[in-house]
CSV table of C-alpha atoms in Angstrom, one decimal:
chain,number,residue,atom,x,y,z
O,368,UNK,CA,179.0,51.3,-111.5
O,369,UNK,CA,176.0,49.9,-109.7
O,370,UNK,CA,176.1,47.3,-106.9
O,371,UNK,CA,174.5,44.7,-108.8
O,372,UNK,CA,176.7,44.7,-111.6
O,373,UNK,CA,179.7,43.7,-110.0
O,374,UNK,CA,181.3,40.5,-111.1
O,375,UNK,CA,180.5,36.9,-109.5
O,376,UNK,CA,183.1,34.4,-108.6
O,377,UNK,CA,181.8,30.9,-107.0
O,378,UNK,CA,178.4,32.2,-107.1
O,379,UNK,CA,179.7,34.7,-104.4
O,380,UNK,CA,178.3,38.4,-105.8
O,381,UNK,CA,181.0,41.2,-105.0
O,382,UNK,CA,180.6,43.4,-103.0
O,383,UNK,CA,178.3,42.6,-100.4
O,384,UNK,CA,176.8,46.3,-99.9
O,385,UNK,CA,173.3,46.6,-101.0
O,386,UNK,CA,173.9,50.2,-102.4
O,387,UNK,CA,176.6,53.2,-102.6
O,388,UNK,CA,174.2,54.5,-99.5
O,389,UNK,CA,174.7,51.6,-97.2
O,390,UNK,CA,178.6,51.5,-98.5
O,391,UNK,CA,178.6,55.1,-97.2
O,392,UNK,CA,176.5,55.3,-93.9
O,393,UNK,CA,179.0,52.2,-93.1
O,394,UNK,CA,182.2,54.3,-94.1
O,395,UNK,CA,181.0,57.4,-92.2
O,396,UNK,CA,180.1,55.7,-88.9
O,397,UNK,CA,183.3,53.9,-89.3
O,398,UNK,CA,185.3,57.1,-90.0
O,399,UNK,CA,183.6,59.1,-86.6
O,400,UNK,CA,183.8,56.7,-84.2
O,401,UNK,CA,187.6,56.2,-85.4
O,402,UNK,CA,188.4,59.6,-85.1
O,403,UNK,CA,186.6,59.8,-81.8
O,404,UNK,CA,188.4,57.3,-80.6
O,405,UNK,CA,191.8,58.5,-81.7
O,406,UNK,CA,191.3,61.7,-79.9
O,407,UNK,CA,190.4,59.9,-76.5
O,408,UNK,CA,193.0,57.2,-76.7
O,409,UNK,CA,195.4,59.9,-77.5
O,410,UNK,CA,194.3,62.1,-75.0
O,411,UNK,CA,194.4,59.5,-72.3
O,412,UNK,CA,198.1,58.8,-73.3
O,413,UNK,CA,198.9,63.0,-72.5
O,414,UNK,CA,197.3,63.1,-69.1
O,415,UNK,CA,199.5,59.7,-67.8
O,416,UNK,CA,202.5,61.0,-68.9
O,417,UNK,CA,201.6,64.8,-67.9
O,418,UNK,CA,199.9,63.9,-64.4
O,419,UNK,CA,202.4,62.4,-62.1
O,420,UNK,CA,199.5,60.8,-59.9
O,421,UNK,CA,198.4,58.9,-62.9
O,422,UNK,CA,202.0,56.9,-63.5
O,423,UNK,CA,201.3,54.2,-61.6
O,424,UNK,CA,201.3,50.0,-62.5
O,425,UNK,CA,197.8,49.3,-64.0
O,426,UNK,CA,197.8,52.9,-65.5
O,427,UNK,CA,200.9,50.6,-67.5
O,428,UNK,CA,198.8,49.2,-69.2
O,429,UNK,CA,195.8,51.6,-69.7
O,430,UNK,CA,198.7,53.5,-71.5
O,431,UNK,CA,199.3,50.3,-73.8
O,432,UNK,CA,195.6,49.7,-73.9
O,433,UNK,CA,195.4,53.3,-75.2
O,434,UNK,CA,198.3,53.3,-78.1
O,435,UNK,CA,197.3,49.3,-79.6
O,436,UNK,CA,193.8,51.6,-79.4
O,437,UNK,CA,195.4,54.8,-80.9
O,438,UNK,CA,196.7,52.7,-83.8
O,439,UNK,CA,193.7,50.9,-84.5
O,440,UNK,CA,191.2,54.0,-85.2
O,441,UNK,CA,194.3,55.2,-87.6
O,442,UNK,CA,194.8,52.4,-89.9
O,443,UNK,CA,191.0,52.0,-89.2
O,444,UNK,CA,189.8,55.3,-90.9
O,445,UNK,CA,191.7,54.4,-94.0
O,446,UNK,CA,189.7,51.1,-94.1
O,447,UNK,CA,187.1,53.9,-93.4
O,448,UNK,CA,188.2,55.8,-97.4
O,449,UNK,CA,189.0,52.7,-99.2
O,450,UNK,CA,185.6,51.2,-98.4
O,451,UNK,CA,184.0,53.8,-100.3
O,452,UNK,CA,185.8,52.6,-103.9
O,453,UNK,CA,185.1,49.6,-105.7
O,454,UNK,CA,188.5,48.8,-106.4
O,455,UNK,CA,191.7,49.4,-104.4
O,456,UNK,CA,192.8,53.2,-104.3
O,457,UNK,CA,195.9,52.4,-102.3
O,458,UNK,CA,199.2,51.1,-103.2
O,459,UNK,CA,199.1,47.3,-102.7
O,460,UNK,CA,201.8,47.3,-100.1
O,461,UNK,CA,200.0,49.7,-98.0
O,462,UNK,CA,197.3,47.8,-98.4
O,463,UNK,CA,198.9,44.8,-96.4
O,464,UNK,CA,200.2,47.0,-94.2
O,465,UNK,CA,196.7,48.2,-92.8
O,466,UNK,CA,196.1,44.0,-93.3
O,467,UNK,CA,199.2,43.7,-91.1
O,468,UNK,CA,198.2,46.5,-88.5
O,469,UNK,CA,194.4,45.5,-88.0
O,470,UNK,CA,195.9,42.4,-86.7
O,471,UNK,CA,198.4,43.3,-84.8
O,472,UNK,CA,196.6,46.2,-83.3
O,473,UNK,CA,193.6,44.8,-82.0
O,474,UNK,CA,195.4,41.7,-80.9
O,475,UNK,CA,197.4,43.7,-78.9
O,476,UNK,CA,194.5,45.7,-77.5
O,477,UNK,CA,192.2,42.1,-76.6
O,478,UNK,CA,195.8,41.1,-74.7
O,479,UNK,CA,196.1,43.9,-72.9
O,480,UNK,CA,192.0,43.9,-71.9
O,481,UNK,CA,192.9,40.5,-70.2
O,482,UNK,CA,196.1,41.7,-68.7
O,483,UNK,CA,194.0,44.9,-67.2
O,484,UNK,CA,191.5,42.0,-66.1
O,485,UNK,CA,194.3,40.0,-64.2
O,486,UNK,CA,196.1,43.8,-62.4
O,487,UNK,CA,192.8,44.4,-60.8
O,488,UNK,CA,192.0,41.5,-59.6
O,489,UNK,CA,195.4,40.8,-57.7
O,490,UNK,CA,195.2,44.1,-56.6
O,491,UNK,CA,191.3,44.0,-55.2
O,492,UNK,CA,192.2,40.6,-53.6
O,493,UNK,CA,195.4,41.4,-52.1
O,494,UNK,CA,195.0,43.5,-49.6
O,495,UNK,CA,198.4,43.1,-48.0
O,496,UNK,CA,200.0,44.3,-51.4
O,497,UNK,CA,202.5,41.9,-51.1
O,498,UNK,CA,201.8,39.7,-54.0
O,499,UNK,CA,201.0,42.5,-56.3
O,500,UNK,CA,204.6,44.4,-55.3
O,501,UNK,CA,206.1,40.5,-56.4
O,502,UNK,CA,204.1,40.0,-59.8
O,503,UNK,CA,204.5,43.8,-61.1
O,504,UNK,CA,208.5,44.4,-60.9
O,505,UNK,CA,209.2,46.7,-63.9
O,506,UNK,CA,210.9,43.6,-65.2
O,507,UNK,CA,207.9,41.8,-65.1
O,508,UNK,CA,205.7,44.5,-66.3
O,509,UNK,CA,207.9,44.9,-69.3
O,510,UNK,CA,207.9,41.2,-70.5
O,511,UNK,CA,203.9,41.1,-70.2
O,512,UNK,CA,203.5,44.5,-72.5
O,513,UNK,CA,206.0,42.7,-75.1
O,514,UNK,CA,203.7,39.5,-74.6
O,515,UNK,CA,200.9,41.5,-75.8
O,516,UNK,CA,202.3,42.9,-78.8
O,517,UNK,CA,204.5,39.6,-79.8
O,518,UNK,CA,201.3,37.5,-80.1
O,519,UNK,CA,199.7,38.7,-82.5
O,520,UNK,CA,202.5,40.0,-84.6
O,521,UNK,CA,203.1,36.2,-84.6
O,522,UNK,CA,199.8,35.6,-85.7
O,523,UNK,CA,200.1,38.2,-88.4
O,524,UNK,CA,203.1,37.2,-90.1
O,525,UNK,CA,201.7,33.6,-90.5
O,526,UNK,CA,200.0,35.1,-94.1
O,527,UNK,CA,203.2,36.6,-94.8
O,528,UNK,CA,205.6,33.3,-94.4
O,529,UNK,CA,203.0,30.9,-95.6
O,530,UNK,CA,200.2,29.4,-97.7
O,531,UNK,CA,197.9,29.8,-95.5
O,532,UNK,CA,196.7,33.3,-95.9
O,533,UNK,CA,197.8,36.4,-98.0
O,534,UNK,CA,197.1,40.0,-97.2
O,535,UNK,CA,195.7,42.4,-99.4
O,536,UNK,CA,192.4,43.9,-100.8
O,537,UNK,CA,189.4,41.9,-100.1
O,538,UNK,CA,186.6,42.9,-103.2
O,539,UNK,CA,184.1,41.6,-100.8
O,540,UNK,CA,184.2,43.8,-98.4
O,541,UNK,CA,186.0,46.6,-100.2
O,542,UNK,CA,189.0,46.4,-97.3
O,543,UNK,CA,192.4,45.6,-96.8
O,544,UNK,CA,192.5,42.0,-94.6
O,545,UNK,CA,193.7,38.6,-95.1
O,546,UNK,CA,192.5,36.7,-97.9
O,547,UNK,CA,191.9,32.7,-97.0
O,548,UNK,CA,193.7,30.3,-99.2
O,549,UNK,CA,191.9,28.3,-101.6
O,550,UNK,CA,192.9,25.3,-100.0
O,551,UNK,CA,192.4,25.1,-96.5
O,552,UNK,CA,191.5,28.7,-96.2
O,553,UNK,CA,189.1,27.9,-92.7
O,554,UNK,CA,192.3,26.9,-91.1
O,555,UNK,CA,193.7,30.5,-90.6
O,556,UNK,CA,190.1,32.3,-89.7
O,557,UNK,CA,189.9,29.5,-87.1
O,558,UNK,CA,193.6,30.6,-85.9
O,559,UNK,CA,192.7,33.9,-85.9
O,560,UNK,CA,189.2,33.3,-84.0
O,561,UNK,CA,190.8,30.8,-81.6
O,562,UNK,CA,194.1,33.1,-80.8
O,563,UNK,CA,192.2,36.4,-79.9
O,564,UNK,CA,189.4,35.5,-78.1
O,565,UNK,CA,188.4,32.5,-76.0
O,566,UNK,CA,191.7,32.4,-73.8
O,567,UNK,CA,190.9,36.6,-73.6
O,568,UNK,CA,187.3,36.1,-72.7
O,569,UNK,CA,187.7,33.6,-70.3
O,570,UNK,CA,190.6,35.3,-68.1
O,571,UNK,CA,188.5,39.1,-68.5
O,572,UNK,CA,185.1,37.2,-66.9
O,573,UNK,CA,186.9,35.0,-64.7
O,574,UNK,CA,188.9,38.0,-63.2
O,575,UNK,CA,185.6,40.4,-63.0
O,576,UNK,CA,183.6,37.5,-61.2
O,577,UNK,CA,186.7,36.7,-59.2
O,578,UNK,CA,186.9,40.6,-58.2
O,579,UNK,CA,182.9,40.6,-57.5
O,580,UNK,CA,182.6,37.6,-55.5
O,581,UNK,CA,185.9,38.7,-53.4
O,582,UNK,CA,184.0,42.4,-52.9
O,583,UNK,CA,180.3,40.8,-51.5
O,584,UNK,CA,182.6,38.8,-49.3
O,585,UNK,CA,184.0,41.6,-47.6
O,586,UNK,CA,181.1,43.2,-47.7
O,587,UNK,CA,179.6,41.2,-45.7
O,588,UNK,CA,182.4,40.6,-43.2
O,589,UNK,CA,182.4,44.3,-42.8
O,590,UNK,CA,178.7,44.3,-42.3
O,591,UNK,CA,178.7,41.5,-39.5
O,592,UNK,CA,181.3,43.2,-37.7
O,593,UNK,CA,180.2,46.7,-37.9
O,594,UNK,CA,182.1,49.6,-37.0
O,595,UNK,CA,180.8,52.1,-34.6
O,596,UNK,CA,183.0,55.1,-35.5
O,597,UNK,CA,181.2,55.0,-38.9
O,598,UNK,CA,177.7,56.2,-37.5
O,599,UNK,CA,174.7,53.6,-36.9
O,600,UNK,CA,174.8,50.1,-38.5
O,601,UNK,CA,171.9,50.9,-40.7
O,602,UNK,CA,173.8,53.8,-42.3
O,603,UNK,CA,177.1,51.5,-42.6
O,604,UNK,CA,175.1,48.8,-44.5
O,605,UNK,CA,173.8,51.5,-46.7
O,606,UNK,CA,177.7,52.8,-47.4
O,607,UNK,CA,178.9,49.1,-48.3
O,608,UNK,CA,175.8,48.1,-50.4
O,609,UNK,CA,176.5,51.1,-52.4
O,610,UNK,CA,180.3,50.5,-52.7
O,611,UNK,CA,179.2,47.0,-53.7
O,612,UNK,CA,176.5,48.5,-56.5
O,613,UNK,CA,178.9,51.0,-57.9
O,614,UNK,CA,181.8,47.9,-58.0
O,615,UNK,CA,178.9,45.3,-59.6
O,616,UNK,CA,178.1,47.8,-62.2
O,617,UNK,CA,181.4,48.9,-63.5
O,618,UNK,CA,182.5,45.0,-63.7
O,619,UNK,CA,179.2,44.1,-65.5
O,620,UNK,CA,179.5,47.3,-68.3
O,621,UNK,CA,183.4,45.9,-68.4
O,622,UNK,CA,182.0,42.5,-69.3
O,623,UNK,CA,179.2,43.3,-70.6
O,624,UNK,CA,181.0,45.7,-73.6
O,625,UNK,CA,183.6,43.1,-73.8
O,626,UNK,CA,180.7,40.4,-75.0
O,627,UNK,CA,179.1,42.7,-76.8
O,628,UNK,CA,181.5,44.0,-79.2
O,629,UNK,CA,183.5,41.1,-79.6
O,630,UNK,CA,181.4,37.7,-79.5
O,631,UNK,CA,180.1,38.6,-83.0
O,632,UNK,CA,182.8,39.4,-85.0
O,633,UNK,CA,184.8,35.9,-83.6
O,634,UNK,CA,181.8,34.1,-84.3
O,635,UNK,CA,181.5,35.0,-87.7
O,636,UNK,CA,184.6,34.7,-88.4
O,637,UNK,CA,184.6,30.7,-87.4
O,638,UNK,CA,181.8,30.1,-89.8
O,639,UNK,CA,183.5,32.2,-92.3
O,640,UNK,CA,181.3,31.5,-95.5
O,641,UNK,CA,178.2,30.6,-93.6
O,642,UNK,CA,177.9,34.1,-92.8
O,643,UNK,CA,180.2,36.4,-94.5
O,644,UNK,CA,178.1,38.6,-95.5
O,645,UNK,CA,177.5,40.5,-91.6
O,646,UNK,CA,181.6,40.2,-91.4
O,647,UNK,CA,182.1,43.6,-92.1
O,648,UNK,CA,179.1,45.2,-89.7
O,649,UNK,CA,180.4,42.7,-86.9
O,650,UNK,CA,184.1,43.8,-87.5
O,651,UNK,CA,183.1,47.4,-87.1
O,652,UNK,CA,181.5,46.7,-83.7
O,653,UNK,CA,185.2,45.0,-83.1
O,654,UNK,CA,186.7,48.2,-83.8
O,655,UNK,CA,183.9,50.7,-81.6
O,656,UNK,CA,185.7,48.6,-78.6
O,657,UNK,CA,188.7,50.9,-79.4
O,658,UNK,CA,186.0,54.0,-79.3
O,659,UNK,CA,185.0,53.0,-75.8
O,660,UNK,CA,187.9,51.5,-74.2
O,661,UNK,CA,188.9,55.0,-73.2
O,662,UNK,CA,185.5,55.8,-71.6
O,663,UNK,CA,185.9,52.7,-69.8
O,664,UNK,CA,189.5,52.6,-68.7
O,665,UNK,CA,189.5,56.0,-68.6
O,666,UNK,CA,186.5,58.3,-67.4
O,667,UNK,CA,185.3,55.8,-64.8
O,668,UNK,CA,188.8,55.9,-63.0
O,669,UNK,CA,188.0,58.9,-60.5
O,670,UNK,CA,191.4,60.4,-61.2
O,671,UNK,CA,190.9,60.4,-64.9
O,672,UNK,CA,187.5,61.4,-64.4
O,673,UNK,CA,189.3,64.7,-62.4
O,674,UNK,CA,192.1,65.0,-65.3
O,675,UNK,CA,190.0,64.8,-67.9
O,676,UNK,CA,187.5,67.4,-66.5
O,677,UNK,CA,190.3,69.8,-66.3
O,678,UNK,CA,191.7,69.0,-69.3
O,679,UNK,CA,187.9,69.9,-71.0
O,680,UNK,CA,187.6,72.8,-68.9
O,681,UNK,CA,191.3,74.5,-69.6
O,682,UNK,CA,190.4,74.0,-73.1
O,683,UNK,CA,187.1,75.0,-73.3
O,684,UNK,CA,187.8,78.2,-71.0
O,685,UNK,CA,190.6,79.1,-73.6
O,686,UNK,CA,187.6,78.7,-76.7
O,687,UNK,CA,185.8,80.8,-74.8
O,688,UNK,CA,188.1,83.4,-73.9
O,689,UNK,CA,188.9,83.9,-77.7
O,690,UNK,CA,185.5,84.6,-78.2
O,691,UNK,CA,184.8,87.0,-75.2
O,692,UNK,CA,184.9,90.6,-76.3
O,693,UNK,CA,188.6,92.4,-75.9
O,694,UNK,CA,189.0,95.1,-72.7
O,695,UNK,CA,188.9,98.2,-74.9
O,696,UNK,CA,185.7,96.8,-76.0
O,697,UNK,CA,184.4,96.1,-72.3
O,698,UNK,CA,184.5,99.2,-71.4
O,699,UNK,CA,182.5,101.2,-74.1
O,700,UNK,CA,179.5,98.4,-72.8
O,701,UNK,CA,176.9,99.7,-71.0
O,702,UNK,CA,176.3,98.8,-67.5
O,703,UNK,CA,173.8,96.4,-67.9
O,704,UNK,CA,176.1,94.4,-70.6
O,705,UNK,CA,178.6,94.3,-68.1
O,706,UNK,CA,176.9,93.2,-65.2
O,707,UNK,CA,176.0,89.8,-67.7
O,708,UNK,CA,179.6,89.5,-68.9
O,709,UNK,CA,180.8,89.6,-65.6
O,710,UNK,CA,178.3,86.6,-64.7
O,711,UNK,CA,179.4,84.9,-67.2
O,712,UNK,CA,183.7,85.3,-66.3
O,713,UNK,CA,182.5,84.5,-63.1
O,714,UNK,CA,180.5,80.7,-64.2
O,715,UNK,CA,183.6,79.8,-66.6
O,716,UNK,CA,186.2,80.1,-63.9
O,717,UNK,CA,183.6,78.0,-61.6
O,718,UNK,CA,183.4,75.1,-64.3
């Protein structure tokens, strides 16, 4: 069936792929950067509850970060399959399920973003640790990680107990999402749009800024005051101006992916017919935040930069140890061949 063929209905053409190409570039990129994802969320679950230096209270919620994440790239790569058809290939009911999950998922995932936001910058600005030891009780920590999943299941039940919305197969788009009522049916996108982001965005910038102006601040205390066990005042400046680069940078990617990957889907999604037609390309850039929330929460951390270095290397050196020739096999080489395959034992165990 060509593209062009497909039915109208309100003077709306369905789909709004250009060509089975497009349809599948967009399923493919969709599909890899899912699975990606899935593998690093996944593997940054293992190493917090394998590495006992990595249990501690913001690593709470890189975990939660990590599964709302984990679940997302999932139910995503079906979306991933069933954009390829022109019709639904899934049983309605998992259809709203995925509906269902989407929204819960990622809602849970933009929460927990802001509550990441919030941990660091209580524990950057109180230095005492006083406060922080008062707001993260395991009570405490426990009702905010339900807060972050109740929301949006709250917001994704609304299509499910009223008029508002339905779930289910969206021809438009060739995915499983909520389907805007005839009447009304900008009220719940609005919702939707309103819920996720704005409150999110402002605590996640307000926290970074918060955290950067605290960090020049002491900077330049620290500068002032000087300390001479540290060496001359020149090379002390040069020490805090670095710590202050390396802290500038990491907030600004933070905010910077935030913005990035987020701002257009939420925009779209208020105008709603005024520019449905990029919905689904902005909603996949929604969905690579789950792809590089692990590189961000994860890799940058030193101690998860460590773990997951080991992690590559144990499993890398085990790839390669399959591969190396057997010892009956070692011995029947000739010298030369063993002088290189020693080298090369000797560079594995160093990596």
């Amino acid at each position: 069936m060509d593209e062009t063929t497909i039915a109208t209905t309100n003077g709306t053409k369905y789909p709004i792929y250009l060509s089975f190409t497009e349809r599948t570039l967009f399923s493919a990129y969709l599909f890899i950067i899912m699975f990606i994802g899935f593998v690093g969320n996944v593997t940054v679950v293992f190493l917090v509850l394998s590495v006992k230096k990595l249990q501690t209270v913001t690593n709470v919620f890189v975990v939660n970060l990590a599964v709302a994440d984990t679940l997302t790239c999932l139910v995503a790569s079906l979306s991933a399959v069933i954009v390829l058809s022109y019709e639904l290939i899934l049983p309605m009911w998992l259809c709203q399920c995925i509906a269902f999950g989407l929204l819960t998922f990622i809602g849970c995932s933009l929460n927990t973003l802001a509550l990441i936001a919030v941990n660091r910058l209580v524990a950057v600005t109180d230095t005492a640790r006083i406060r922080y030891r008062k707001i993260y009780t395991c009570w405490k920590l426990t009702a905010m990680i339900a807060m972050a999943w109740a929301i949006p299941i709250f917001v994704a039940l609304i299509p499910v107990f009223s008029d508002y919305a339905d779930l289910g197969f969206d021809p438009r788009f060739s995915t499983c999402t909520w389907l805007s009522a005839p009447v009304d049916g900008l009220i719940y996108s609005f919702f939707v749009a309103a819920v996720f982001y704005p409150v999110q965005l402002t605590i996640v910038t307000a926290s970074y800024v918060r955290i950067f102006l605290f960090v020049r601040s002491s900077t330049r205390k620290m500068t002032l005051r000087g300390t001479p066990q540290s060496g001359t005042p020149s090379s002390f400046q040069n020490q805090l101006s670095k710590r202050q680069l390396a802290v500038t940078k990491n907030l600004f990617l933070v905010v910077c992916v935030f913005l990035v990957c987020l701002f257009p889907y939420f925009l779209v999604l208020a105008l709603d017919s005024l520019a449905y037609e990029v919905l689904p390309f902005t909603a996949v850039l929604l969905l690579t935040n789950s792809f590089l929330n692990p590189i961000i929460y994860g890799t940058k951390h030193p101690d998860f930069r460590v773990e997951f270095s080991r992690l590559f290397n144990h499993c890398f050196g085990k790839c390669r140890s399959k591969k190396a020739k057997p010892p009956e096999e070692r011995s029947h080489s000739v010298p030369s061949s063993s002088g290189k395959l020693a080298t090369t034992d000797t560079k594995d165990t160093q990596v």
